[in-house]
Coordinates of C-alpha atoms in Angstrom, one line a residue:
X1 CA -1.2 16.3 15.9
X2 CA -4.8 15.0 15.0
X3 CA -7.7 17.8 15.7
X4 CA -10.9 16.9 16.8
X5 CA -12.3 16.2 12.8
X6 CA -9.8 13.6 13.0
X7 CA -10.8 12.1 16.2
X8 CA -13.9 11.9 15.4
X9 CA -13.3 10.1 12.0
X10 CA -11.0 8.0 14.1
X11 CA -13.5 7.2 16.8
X12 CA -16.4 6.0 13.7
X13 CA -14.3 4.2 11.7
X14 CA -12.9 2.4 14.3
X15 CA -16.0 1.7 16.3
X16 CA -18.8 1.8 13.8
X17 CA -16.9 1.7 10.0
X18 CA -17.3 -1.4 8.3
X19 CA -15.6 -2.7 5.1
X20 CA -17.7 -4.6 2.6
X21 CA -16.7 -6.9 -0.8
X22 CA -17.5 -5.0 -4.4
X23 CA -21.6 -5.8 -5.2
X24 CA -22.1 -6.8 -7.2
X25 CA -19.4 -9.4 -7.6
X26 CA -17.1 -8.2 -10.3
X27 CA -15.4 -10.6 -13.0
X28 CA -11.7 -10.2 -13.3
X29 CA -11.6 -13.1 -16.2
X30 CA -8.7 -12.7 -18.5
X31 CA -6.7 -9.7 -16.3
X32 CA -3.5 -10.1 -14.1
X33 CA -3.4 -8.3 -10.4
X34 CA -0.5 -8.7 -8.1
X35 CA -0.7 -9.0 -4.6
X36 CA 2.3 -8.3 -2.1
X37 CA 2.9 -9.8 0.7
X38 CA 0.5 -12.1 -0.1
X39 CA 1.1 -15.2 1.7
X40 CA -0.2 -14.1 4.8
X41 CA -2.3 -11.5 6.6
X42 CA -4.5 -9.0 4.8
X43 CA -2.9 -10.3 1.7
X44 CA -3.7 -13.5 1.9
X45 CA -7.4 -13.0 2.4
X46 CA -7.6 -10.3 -0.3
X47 CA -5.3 -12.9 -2.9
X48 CA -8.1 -15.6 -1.6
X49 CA -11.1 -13.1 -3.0
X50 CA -9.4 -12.3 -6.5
X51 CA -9.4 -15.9 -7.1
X52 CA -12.7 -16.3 -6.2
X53 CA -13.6 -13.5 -8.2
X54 CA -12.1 -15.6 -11.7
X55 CA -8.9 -13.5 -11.7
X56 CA -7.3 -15.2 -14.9
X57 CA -3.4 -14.5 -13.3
X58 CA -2.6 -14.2 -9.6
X59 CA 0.7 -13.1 -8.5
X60 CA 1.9 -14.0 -5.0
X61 CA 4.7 -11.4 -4.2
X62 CA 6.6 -12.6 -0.9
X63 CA 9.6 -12.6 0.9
X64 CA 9.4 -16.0 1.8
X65 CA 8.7 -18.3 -1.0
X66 CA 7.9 -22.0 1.3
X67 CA 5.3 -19.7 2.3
X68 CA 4.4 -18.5 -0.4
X69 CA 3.9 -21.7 -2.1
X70 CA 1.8 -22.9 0.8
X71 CA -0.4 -19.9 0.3
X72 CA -0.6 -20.4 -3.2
X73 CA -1.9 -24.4 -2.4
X74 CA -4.3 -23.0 0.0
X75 CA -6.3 -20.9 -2.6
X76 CA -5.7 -23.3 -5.6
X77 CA -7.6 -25.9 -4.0
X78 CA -10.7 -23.4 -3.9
X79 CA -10.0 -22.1 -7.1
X80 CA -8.3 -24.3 -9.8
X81 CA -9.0 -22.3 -12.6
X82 CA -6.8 -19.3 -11.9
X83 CA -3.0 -19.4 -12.7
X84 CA -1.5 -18.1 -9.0
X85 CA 2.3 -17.9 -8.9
X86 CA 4.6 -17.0 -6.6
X87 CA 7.4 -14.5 -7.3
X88 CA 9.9 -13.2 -4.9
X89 CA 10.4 -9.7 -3.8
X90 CA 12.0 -8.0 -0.4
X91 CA 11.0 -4.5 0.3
X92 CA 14.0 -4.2 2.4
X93 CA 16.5 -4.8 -0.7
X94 CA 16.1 -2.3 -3.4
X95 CA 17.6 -4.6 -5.8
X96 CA 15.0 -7.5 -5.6
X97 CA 12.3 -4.5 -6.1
X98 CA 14.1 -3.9 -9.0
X99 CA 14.6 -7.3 -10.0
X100 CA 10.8 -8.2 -9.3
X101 CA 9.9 -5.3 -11.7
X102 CA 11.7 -6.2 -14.2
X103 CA 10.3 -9.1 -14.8
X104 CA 7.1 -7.9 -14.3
X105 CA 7.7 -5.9 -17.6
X106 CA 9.1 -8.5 -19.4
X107 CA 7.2 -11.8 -18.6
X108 CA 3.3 -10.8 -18.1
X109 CA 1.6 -9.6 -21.2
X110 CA -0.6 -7.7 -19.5
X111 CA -1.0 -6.2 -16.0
X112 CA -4.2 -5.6 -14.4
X113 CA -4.1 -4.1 -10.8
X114 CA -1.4 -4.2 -7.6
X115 CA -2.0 -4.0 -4.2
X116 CA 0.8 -2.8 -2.5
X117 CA 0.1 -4.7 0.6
X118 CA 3.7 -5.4 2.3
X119 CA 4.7 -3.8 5.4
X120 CA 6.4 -4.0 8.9
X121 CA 6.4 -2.3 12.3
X122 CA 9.3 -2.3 14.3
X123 CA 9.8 -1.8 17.9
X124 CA 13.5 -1.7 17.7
X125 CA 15.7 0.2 15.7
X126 CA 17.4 -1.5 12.3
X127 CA 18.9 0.1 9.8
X128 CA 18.4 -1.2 5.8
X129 CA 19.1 0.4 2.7
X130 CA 20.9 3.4 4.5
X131 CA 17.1 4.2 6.0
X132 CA 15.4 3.1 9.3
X133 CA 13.9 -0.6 8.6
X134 CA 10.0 0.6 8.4
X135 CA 10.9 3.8 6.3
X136 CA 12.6 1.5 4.2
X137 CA 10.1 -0.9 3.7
X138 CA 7.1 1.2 4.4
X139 CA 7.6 4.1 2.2
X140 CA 10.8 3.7 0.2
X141 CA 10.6 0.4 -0.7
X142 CA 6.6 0.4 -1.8
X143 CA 6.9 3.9 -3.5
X144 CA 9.5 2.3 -5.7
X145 CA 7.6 -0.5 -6.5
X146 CA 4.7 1.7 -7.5
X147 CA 7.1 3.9 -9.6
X148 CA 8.5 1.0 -11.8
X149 CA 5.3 -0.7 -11.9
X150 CA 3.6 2.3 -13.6
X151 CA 4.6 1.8 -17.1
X152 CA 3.4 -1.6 -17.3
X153 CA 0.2 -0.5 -16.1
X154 CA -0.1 2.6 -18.2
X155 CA 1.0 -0.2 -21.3
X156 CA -1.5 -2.4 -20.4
X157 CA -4.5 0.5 -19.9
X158 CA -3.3 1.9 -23.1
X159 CA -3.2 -1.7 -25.2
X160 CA -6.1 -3.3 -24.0
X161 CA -8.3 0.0 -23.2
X162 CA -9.2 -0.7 -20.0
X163 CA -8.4 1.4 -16.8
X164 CA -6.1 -0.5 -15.0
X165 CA -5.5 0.1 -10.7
X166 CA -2.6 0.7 -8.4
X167 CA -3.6 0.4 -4.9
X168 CA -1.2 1.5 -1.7
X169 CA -2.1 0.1 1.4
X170 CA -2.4 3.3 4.2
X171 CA -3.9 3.2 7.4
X172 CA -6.3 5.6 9.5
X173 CA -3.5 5.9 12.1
X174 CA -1.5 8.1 9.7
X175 CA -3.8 11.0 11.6
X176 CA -1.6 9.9 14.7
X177 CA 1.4 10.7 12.7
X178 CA 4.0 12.9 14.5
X179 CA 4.7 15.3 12.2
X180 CA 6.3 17.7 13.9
X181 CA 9.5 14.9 13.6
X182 CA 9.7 16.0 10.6
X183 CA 10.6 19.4 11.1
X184 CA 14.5 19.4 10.4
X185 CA 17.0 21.3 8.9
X186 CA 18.6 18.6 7.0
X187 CA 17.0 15.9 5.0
X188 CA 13.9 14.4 6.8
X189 CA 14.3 10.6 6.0
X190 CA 18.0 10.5 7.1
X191 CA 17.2 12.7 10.3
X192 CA 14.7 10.1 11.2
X193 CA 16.9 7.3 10.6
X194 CA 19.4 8.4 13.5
X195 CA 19.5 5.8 15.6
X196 CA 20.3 7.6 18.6
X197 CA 17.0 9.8 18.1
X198 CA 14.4 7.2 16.4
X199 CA 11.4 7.5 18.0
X200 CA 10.4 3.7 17.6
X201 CA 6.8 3.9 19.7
X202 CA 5.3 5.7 17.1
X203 CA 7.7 5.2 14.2
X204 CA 4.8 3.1 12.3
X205 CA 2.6 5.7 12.6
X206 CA 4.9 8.6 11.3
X207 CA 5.5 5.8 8.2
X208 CA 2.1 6.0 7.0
X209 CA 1.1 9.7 7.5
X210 CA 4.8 10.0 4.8
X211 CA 3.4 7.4 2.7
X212 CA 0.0 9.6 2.4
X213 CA 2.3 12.3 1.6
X214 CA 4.0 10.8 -1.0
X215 CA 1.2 8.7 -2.7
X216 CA -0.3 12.3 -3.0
X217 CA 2.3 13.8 -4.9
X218 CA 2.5 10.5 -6.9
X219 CA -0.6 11.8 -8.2
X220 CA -0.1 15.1 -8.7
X221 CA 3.0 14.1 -10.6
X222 CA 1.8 11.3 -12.9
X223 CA 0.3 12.0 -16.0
X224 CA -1.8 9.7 -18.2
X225 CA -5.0 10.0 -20.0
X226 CA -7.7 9.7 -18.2
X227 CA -8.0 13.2 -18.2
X228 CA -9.0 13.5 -21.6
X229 CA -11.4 10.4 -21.1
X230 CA -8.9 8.0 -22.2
X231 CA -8.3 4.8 -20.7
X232 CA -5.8 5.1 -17.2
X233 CA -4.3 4.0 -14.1
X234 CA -6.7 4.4 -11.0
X235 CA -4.4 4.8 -7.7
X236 CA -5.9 5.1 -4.5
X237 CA -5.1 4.5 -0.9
X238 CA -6.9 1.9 1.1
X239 CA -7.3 2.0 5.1
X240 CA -8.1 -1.6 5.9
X241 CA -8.4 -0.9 9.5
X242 CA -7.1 -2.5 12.7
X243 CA -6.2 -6.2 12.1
X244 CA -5.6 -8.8 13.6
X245 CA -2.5 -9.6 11.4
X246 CA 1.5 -10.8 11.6
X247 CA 2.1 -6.9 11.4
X248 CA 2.6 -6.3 14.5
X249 CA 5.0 -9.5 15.3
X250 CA 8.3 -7.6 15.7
X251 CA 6.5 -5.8 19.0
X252 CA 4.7 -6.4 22.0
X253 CA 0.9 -5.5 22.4
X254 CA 1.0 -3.9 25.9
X255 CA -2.9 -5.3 27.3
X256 CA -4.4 -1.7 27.3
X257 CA -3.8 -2.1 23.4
X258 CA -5.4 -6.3 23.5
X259 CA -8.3 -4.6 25.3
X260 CA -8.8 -1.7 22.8
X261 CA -8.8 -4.6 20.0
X262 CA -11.5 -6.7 21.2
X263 CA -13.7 -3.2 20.4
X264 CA -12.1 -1.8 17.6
X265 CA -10.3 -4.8 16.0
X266 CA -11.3 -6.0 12.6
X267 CA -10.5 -10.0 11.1
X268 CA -8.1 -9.9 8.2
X269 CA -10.5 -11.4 6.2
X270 CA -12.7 -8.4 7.3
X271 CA -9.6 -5.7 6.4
X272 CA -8.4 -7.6 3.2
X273 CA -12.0 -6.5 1.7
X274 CA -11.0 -2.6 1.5
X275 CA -7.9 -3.5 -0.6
X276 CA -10.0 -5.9 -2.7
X277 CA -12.1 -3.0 -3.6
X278 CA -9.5 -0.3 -4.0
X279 CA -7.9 -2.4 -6.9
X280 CA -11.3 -3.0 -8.3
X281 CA -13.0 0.2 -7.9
X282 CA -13.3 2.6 -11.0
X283 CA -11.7 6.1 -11.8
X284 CA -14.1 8.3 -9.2
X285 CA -11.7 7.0 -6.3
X286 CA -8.5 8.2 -8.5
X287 CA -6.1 10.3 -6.0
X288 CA -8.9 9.5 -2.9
X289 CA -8.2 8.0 0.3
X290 CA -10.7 5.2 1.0
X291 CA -11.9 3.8 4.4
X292 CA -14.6 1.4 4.8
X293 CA -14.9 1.3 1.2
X294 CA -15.7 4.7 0.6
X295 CA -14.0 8.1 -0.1
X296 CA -12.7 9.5 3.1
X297 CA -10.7 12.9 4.1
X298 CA -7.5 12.3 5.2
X299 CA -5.8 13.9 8.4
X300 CA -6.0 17.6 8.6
X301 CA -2.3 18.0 8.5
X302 CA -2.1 16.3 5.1
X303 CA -4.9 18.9 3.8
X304 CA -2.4 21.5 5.3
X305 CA -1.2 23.9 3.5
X306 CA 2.0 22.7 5.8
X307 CA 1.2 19.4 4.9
X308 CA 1.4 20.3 1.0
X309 CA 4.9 21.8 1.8
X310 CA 6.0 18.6 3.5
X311 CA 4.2 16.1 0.6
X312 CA 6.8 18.0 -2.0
X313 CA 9.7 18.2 0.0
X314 CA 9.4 14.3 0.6
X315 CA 8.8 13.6 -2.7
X316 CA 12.3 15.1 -3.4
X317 CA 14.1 13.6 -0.9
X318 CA 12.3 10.2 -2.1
X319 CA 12.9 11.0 -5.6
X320 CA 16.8 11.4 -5.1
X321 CA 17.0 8.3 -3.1
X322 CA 15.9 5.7 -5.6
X323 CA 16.4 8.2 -8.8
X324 CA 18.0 6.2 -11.5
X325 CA 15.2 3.7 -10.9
X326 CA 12.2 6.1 -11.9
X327 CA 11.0 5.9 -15.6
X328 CA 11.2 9.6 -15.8
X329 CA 9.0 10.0 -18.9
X330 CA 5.9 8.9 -16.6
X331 CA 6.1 11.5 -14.1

């Protein structure tokens, strides 16, 4: 449960924070960055500033590739000069992640930055991949993407010596996160995927505060070279704040919560810049939670010493799950 540090961080970003585009302007001429769910939402305004920013290659990861393509038209028209394509890719099915990656190794010569923008929230129970739909998606599904991304990105730092960026998309309700629901004696993501016992009200919520567990253990567990002042990956977690976005489609907004907004909400245009700068942003926001576009403490149970506990015995349970699809000589 939050304490009051986390309230209060809660209360100013949500009231007061304010997300603001890189300054100045940087050039991303000549470097690939991938963008999921991209033809929509948060990722569609942050795909929309790359291109404006002269990103040589834009990658357009969706589920749904008529929209995609209609995205893609959208920001050609502003920005002719940058190759955008659209590639297909459903967080739900662990083979298309794995497809999707594969050919990211094998047809881009070079790979820049990813923003791991995809995501759901469910009000009603579905089960995918043996896991609760937003567990799936939210955690499994992006954690795996950011696995078997990784070499290419290391490849690409390392060849072209330049740091390269990996950027998950968290959220500042992760210090709403109910984690005492994940205090069982078995294994925590199949205990939470029993349908009879799913707590779907605040299922989203518990989905980021294990994604901030697990994208800190990501890097602890990674090793590159930027430790020895070499040329690296740069991950970092963006909270883009509350948006007015298609994430929420699956539920219905109760008017207390369409009140709250009209205080607290943020455009996506507004929301898409904190992703724009966390795969832009240099090696000082390595392993850092960013809100409003600046280093931020996450919730006090992730600084837990229970919290620590929990991020490993996650990263087990996540490691086991989608294990013959982790290039082990990265981690």
């Amino acid at each position: 449960m939050p304490n009051f540090e986390d309230i209060r961080h809660f209360v100013s970003c949500s009231f007061f924070g304010n997300n603001t585009l890189p300054n100045p302007r940087p050039s991303l001429t000549g470097k690939t960055i991938i963008v999921t769910g991209a033809n929509v939402g948060l990722g569609f305004e942050a795909a929309k500033h790359l291109a404006a920013f002269h990103v040589s290659t834009l990658i357009l990861a969706c589920r749904d590739l008529t929209k995609g393509e209609r995205a893609a038209t959208t920001i050609r028209a502003s920005n002719p000069s940058t190759n955008i394509q659209v590639w297909p890719v459903d967080l739900a099915d662990f083979s298309s992640v794995t497809s999707f990656c594969a050919r990211v190794q094998s047809d881009l010569p070079r790979l820049d930055g990813i923003v791991l923008n995809a995501g759901v929230e469910m009000s009603q129970y579905e089960a995918v991949e043996g896991l609760e739909r937003t567990l799936t998606v939210n955690v499994v599904g992006t954690m795996m993407m950011a696995l078997k991304v990784l070499p290419k990105l290391q490849e690409s730092a390392r060849t072209y010596k330049v740091d390269t960026n990996l950027t998950i998309i968290g959220s500042l309700i992760h210090v709403f996160g109910p984690d005492g629901q994940m205090n069982v004696d078995g294994r925590v993501f199949e205990a939470l995927s029993d349908a009879k016992t799913a707590d779907m009200p605040q299922r989203y919520n518990l989905s980021k505060l294990i994604l901030h567990l697990c994208f800190n253990e990501l890097v602890a567990t990674t090793k590159d070279g930027k430790g020895e002042g070499k040329p690296g990956v740069v991950m970092n977690l963006v909270n883009p704040g509350w948006c007015a976005s298609e994430l929420s489609r699956h539920r219905h907004r109760p008017m207390y919560e369409r009140f709250l907004f009209k205080f607290m909400g943020r455009t996506t245009e507004e929301g898409s810049r904190s992703l724009v700068h966390g795969v832009v942003a240099g090696r000082e926001t390595h392993g850092c939670y960013l809100s409003e576009c600046v280093v931020k403490p996450q919730s006090s149970f992730v600084r837990s010493a229970k919290g620590k506990v929990m991020q490993k015995r996650l990263w087990k349970e996540l490691t086991d799950c989608i294990g013959n699809n982790i290039p082990e000589s990265k981690l």
